[in-house]
Coordinates of C-alpha atoms and ligand atoms in Angstrom, one line a residue:
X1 CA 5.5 -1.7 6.4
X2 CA 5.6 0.6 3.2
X3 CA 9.3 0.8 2.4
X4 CA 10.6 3.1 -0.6
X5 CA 13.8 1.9 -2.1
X6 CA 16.2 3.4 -4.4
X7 CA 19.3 1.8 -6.6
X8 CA 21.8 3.8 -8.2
X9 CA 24.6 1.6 -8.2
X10 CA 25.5 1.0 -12.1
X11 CA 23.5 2.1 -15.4
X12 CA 20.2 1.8 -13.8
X13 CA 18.3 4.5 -11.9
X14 CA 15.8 2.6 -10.2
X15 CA 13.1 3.6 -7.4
X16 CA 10.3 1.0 -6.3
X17 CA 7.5 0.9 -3.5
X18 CA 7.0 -2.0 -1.9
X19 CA 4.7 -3.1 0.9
X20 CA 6.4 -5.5 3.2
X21 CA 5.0 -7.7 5.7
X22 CA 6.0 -10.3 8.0
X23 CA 9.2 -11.8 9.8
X24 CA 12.8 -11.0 8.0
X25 CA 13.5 -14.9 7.5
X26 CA 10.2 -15.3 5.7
X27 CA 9.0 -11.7 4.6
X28 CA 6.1 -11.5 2.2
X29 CA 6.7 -8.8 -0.4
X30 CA 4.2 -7.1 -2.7
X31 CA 5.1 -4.3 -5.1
X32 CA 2.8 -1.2 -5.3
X33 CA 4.8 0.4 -7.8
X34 CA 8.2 0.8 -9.8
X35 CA 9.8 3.2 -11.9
X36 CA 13.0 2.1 -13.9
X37 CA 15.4 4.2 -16.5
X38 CA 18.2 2.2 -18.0
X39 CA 21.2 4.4 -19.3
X40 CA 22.2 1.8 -21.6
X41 CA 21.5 4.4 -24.6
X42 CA 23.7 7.0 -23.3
X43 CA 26.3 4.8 -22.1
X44 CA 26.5 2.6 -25.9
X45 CA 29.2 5.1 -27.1
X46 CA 31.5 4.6 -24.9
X47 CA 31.0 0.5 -25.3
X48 CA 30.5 0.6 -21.5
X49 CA 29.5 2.5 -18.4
X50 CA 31.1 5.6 -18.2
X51 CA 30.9 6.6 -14.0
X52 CA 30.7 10.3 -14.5
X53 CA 28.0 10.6 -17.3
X54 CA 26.0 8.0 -14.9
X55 CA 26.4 9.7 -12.0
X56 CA 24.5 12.8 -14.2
X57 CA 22.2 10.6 -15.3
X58 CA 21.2 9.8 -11.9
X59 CA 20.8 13.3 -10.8
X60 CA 18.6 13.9 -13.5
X61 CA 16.1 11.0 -13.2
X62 CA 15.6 10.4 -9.6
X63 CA 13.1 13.3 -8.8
X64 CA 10.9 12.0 -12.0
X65 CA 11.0 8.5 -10.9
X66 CA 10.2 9.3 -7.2
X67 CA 7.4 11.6 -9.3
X68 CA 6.0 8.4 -11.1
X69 CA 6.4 5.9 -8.1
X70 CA 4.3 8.1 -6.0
X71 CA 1.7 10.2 -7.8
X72 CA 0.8 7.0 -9.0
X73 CA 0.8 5.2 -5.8
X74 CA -2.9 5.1 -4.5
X75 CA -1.6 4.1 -1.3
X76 CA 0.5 7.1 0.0
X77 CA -1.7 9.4 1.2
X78 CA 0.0 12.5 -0.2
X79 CA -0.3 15.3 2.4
X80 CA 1.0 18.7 1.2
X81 CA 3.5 20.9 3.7
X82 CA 5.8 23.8 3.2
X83 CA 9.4 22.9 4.1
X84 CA 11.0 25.7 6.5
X85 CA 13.9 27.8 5.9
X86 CA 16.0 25.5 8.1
X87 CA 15.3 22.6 5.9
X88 CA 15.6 23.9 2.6
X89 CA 18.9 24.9 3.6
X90 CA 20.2 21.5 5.1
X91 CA 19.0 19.4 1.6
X92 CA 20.6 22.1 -0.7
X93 CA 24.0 21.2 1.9
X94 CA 23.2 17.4 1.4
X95 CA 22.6 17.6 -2.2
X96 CA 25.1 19.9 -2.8
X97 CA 28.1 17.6 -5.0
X98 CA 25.1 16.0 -6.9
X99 CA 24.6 18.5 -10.0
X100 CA 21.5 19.9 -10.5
X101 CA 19.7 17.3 -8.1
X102 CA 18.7 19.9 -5.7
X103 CA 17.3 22.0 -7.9
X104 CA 14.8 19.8 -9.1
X105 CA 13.9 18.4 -5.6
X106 CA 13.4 21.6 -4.4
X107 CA 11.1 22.3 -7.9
X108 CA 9.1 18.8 -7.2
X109 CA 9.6 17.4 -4.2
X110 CA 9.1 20.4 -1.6
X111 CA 5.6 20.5 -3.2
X112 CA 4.8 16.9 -2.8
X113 CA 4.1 16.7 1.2
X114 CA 4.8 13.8 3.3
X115 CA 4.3 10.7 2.4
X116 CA 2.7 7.9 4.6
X117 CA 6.3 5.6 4.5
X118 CA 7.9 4.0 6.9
X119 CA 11.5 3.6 5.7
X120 CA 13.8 4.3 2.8
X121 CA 16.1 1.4 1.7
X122 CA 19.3 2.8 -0.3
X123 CA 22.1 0.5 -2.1
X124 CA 25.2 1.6 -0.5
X125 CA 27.5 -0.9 -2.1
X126 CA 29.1 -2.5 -4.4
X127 CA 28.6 -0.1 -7.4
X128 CA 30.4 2.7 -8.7
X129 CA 31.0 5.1 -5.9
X130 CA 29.9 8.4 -8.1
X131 CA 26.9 6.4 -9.1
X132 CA 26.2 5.4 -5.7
X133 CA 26.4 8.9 -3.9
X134 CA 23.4 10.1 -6.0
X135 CA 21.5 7.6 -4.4
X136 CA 22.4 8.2 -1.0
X137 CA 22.3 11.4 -0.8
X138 CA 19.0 11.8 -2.3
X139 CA 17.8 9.2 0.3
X140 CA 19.2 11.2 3.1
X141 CA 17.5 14.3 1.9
X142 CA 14.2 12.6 1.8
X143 CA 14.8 10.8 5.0
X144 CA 15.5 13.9 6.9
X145 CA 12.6 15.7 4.6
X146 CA 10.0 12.9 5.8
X147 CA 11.7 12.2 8.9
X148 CA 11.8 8.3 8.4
X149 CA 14.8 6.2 8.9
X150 CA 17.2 4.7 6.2
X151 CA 18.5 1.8 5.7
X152 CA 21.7 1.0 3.8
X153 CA 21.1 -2.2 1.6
X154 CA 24.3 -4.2 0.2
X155 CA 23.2 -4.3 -3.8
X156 CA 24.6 -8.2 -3.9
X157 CA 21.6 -9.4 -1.1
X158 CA 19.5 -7.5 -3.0
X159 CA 20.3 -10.0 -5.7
X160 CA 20.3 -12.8 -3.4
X161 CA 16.7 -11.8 -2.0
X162 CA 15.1 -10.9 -5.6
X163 CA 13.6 -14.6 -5.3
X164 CA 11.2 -13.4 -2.8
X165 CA 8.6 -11.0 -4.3
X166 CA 4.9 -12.3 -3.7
X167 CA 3.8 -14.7 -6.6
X168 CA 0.2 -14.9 -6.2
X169 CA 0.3 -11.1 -6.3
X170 CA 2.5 -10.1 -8.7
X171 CA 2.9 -13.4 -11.4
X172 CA 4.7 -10.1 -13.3
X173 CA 7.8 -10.0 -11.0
X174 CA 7.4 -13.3 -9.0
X175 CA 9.9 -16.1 -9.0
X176 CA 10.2 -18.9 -10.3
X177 CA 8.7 -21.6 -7.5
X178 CA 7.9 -20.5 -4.3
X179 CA 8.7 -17.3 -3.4
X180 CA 10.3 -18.7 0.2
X181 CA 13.5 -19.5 1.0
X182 CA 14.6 -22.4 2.9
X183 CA 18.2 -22.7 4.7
X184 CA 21.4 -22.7 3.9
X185 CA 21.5 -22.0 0.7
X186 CA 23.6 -21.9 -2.1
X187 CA 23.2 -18.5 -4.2
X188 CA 25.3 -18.3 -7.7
X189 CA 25.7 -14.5 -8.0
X190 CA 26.4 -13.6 -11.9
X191 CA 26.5 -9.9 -13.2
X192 CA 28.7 -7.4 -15.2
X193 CA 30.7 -6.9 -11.3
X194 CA 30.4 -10.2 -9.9
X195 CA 31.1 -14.0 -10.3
X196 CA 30.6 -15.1 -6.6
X197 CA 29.4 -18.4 -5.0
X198 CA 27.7 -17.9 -1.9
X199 CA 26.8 -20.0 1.3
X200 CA 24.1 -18.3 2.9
X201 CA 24.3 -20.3 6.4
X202 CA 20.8 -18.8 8.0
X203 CA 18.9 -15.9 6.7
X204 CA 21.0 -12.9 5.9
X205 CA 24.7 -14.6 6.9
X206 CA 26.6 -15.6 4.2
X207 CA 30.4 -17.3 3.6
X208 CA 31.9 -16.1 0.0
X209 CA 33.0 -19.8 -0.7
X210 CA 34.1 -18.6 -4.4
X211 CA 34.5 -15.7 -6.4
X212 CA 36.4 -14.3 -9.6
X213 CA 40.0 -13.8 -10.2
X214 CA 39.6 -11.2 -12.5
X215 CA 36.6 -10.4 -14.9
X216 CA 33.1 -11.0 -13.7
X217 CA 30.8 -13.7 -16.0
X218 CA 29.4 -10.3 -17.5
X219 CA 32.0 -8.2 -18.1
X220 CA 33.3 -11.4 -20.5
X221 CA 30.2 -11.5 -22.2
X222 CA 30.0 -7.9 -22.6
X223 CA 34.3 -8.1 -24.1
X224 CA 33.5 -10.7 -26.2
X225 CA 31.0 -8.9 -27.8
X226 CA 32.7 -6.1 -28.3
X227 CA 35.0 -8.2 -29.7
X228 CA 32.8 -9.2 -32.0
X229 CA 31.8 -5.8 -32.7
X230 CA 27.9 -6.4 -31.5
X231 CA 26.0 -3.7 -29.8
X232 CA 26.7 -2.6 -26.1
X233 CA 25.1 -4.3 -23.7
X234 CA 26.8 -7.6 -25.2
X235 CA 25.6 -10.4 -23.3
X236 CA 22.1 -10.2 -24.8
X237 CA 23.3 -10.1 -28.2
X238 CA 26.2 -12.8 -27.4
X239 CA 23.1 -15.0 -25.9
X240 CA 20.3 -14.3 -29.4
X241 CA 23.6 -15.6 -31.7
X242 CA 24.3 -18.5 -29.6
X243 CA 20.7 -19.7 -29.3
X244 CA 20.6 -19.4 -32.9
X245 CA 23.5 -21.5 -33.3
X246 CA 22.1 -24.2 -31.4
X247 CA 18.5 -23.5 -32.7
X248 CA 20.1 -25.2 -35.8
X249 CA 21.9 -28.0 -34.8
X250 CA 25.0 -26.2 -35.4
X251 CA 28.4 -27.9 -34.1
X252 CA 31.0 -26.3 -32.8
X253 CA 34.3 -27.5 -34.8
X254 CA 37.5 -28.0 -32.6
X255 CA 39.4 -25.1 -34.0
X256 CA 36.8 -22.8 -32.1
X257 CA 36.6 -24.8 -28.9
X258 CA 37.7 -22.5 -25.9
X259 CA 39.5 -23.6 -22.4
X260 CA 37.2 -23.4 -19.2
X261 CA 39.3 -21.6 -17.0
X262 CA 39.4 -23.3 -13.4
X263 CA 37.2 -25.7 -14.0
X264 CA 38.8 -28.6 -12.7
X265 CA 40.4 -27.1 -9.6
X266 CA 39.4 -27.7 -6.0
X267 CA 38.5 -23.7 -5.6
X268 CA 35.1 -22.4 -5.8
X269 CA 37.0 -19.2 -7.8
X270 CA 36.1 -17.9 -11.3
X271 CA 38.5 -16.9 -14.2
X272 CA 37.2 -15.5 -17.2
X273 CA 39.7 -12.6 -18.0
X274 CA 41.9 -15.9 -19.7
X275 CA 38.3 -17.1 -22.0
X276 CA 38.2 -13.8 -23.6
X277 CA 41.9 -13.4 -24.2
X278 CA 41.4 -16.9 -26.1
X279 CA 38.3 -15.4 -27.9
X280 CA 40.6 -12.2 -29.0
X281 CA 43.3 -14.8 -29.8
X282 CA 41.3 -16.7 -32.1
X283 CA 39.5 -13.6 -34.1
X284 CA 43.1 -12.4 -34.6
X285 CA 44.2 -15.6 -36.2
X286 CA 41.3 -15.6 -38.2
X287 CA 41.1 -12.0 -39.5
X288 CA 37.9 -11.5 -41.2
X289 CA 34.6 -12.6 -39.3
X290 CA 31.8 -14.5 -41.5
X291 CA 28.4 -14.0 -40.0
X292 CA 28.7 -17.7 -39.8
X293 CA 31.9 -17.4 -37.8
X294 CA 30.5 -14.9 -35.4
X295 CA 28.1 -16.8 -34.2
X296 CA 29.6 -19.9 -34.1
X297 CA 32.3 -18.5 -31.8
X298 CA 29.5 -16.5 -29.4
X299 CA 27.9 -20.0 -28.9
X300 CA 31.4 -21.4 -28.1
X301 CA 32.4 -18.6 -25.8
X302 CA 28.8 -19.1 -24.2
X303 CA 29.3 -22.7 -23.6
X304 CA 32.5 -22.1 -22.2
X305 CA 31.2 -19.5 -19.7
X306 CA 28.5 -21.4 -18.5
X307 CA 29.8 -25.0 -18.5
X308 CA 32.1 -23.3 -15.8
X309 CA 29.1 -21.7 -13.9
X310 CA 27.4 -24.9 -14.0
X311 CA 30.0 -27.3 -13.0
X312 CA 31.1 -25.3 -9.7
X313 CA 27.4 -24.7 -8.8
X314 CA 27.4 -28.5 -8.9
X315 CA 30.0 -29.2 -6.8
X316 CA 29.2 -26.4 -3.9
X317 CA 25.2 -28.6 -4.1
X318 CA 27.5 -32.0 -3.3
X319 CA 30.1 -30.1 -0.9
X320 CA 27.6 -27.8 1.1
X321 CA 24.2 -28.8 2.9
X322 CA 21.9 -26.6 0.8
X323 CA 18.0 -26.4 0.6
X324 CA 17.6 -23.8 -2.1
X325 CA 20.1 -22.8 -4.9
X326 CA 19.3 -19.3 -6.0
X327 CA 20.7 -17.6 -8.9
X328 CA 21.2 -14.1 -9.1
X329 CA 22.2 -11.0 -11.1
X330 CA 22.0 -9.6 -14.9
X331 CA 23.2 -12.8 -16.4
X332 CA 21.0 -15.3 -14.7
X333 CA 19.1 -13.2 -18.1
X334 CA 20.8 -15.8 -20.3
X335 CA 18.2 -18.5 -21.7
X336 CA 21.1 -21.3 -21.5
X337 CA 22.7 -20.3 -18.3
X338 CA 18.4 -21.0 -17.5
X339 CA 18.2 -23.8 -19.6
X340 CA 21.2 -25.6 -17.9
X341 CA 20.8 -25.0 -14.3
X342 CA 17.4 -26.9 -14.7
X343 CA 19.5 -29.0 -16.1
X344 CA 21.2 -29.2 -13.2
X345 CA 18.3 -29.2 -10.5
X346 CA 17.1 -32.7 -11.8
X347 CA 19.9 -34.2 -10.2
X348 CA 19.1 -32.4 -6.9
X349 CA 15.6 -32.7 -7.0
X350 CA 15.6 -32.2 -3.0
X351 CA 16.9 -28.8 -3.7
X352 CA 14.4 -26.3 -4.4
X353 CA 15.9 -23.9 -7.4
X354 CA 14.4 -20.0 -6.8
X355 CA 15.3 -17.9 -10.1
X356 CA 14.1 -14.4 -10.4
X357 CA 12.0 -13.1 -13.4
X358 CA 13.5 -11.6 -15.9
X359 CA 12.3 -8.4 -15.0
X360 CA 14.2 -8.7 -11.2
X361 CA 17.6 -10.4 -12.9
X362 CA 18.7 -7.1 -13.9
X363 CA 19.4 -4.6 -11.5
X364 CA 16.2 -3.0 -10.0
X365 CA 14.6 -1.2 -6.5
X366 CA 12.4 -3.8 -6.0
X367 CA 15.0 -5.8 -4.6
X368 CA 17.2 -3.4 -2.7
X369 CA 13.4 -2.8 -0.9
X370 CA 13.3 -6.4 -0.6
X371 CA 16.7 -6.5 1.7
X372 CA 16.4 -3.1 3.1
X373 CA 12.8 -4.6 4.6
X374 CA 14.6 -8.2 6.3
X375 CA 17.3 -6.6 7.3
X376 CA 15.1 -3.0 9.2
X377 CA 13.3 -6.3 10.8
X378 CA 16.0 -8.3 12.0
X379 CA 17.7 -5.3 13.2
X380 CA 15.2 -2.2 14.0
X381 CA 17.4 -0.1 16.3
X382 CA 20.2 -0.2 14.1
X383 CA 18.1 2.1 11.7
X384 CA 17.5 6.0 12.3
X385 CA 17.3 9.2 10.4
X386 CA 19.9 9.7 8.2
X387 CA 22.2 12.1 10.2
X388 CA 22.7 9.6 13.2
X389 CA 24.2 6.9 11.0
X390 CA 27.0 6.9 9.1
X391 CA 26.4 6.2 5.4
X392 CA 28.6 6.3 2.4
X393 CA 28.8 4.7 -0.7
X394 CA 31.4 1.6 -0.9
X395 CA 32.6 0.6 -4.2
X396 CA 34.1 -2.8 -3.1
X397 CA 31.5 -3.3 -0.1
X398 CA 31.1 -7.3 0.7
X399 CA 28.4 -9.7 1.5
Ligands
KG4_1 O1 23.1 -7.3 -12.4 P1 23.3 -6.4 -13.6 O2 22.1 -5.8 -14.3 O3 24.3 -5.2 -13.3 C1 25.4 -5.4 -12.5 O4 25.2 -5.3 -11.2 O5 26.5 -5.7 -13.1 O6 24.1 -7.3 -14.7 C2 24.5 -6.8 -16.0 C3 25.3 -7.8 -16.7 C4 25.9 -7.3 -18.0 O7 27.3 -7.7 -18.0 C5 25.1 -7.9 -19.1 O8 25.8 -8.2 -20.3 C6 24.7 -9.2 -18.5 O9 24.4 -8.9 -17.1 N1 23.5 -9.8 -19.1 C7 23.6 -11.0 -19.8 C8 22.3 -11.2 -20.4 N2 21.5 -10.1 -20.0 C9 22.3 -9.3 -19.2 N3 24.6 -11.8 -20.0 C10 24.3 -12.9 -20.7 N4 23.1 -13.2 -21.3 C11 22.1 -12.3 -21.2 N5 20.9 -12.6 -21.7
ZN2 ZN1 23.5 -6.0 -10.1

């Protein structure tokens, strides 16, 4: 099944095509192609993501991406066709609160023909809703162009399911290990919106068993370094300093030692908004920053972070029958966070640990194909042309 798959949910405008095959349990998952345009340049200023410059952002790079994803594609069989009247006039309607989206489908992708896929996947959720609508409505205008169905894909099992691209096929994006997953599971979720431990019971069911109070694991690396007056995104730079730090031996003296918030309570639930207040704390008290300084307190604030991470993952592995730990989202990134969960995983050597490339951490459309494609199979009727199903974007949707 050819599926083409679209995210829009953050700073990333993302399209992939991706040729799926088998049960949704155990799909096998090969990528034709990708096309990927971070924002990160336009949102630096601003020292985050601003929701109304991405949402323009979107509009603007979809139709090129969909452009590079299928002209280079040798599979899709490009036939050309003239829309009608009747159609032109329904996409203008469903594009028509995305800026100047329709005018560049209508400049590019009338021309282009049908073609030969057999779904569009879409993140519908959890994402900035502004951000999100591009998305969506550019996937119901192609599904009703092509006449294929769409299916909504919840952005967080698209980082649960990034494990799974084919390795043999694509040693580029493959995970770490296998690329199977056996159940339950136990997936750490980790990203500038999320902190979240999840049981996933049997393919695609999962129990929220933890999640964060406050700031995600992200958004504190991303405060800290602005804090520390690095570059936006933060937790890359936060992550170069701290390896750096412990590249040399470097200890951290107590003064500079921060709490780990929650770590010794019964709950599966995060706190880091209380980490980075400690952080601010401590830079006030110490007015000007050394170079030395600086990094000394990124690699605190790093171990910090991740001795948290680390420690509940631990105890959901004793608490909870699991067969596979998978780590998702932009932090799993981080070469400690790495470093320590297989750490972690030789104390559970029954456990088989699944960690996405690098390249699939980060979000991507590879993996919103990935979901979109087990959940179309576990649940085919559920999935029709765009005007018979109800889809919006949902800032806040839940696994
Ligand atoms: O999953 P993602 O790309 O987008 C969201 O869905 O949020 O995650 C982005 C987050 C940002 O907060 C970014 O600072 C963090 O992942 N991140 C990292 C690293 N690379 C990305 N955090 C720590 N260390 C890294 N190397
Ligand atoms: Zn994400």
């Amino acid at each position: 099944m050819k599926i083409l798959s679209i995210e829009t949910s953050c700073d990333e405008t993302a399209i992939a095509l991706l040729s799926c095959e088998g049960s949704y349990d155990a799909p096998t998952i090969n990528v034709t192609n990708q096309a990927l345009y971070s924002q990160v340049k336009e949102h630096a200023p601003f020292g985050g993501v601003f929701p109304a410059l991405a949402k323009r952002e979107h509009a603007k790079n979809l139709v090129p991406l969909l452009l590079e994803v299928l002209t280079t594609a040798k599979e899709t069989g490009i036939n050309k066709s003239t829309p009608t009247l009747e159609q032109r006039e329904r996409i203008q309607e469903i594009l028509s609160q995305e800026g100047g989206l329709f005018e560049l489908f209508e400049k590019h992708v009338f021309t282009l023909g049908r073609p030969s896929l057999d779904a569009i996947a879409v993140t519908n959720g959890p994402g900035l809703e502004p951000a999100l609508w591009v998305g969506i409505s550019f996937a119901k205008a192609l599904s009703y162009l092509w006449d294929i169905p769409i299916i909504p894909v919840n952005h967080m099992e698209g980082h649960v399911l990034s494990v799974l691209v084919n390795r043999e096929r694509h040693p580029h994006f493959a995970s770490r290990g296998t690329h199977l997953i056996t159940y339950p599971a136990i997936a750490l979720l980790v990203s500038g919106g999320h902190t979240e431990l999840v049981h996933v019971k049997e393919p695609l069911v999962y129990e929220t068993i933890g999640e964060t109070r406050d700031d995600a694991v992200g958004e504190a690396f991303d405060k800290v370094a602005r804090l520390l007056s690095l570059p936006y995104p933060g937790g890359p730079e936060i992550s170069k300093l701290a390896q750096a730090s412990r590249a040399d031996g470097e200890i951290v003296p107590p003064n500079l030692v921060f709490p780990r918030p929650m770590i010794a309570s019964d709950s599966f639930d995060f706190s880091y908004a209380g980490l980075k207040t400690a952080v601010l704390y401590k830079i006030r008290e110490l007015g000007e920053l050394t170079e030395e300084t600086k990094r000394l307190i990124a690699r605190s604030f790093e171990d910090a972070a991740i001795d948290v991470l680390i420690t509940k993952t631990r105890r959901a592995l004793d608490e909870f029958d699991t067969k596979t730990l998978i780590v998702g989202g932009g932090v799993i990134a981080n070469t400690y966070l790495r470093e320590r969960l297989e750490a972690l995983h030789e104390d559970f050597p029954h456990i088989t640990l699944l960690l996405p490339t690098r390249e699939l951490s980060t979000d991507n459309a590879i993996m919103i194909g990935i979901a979109g494609y087990a959940r179309y199979m576990k649940n085919k009727d559920a999935y029709t042309a765009f005007d018979t199903q109800d889809i919006r974007a949902n800032g806040t949707l839940s696994l």
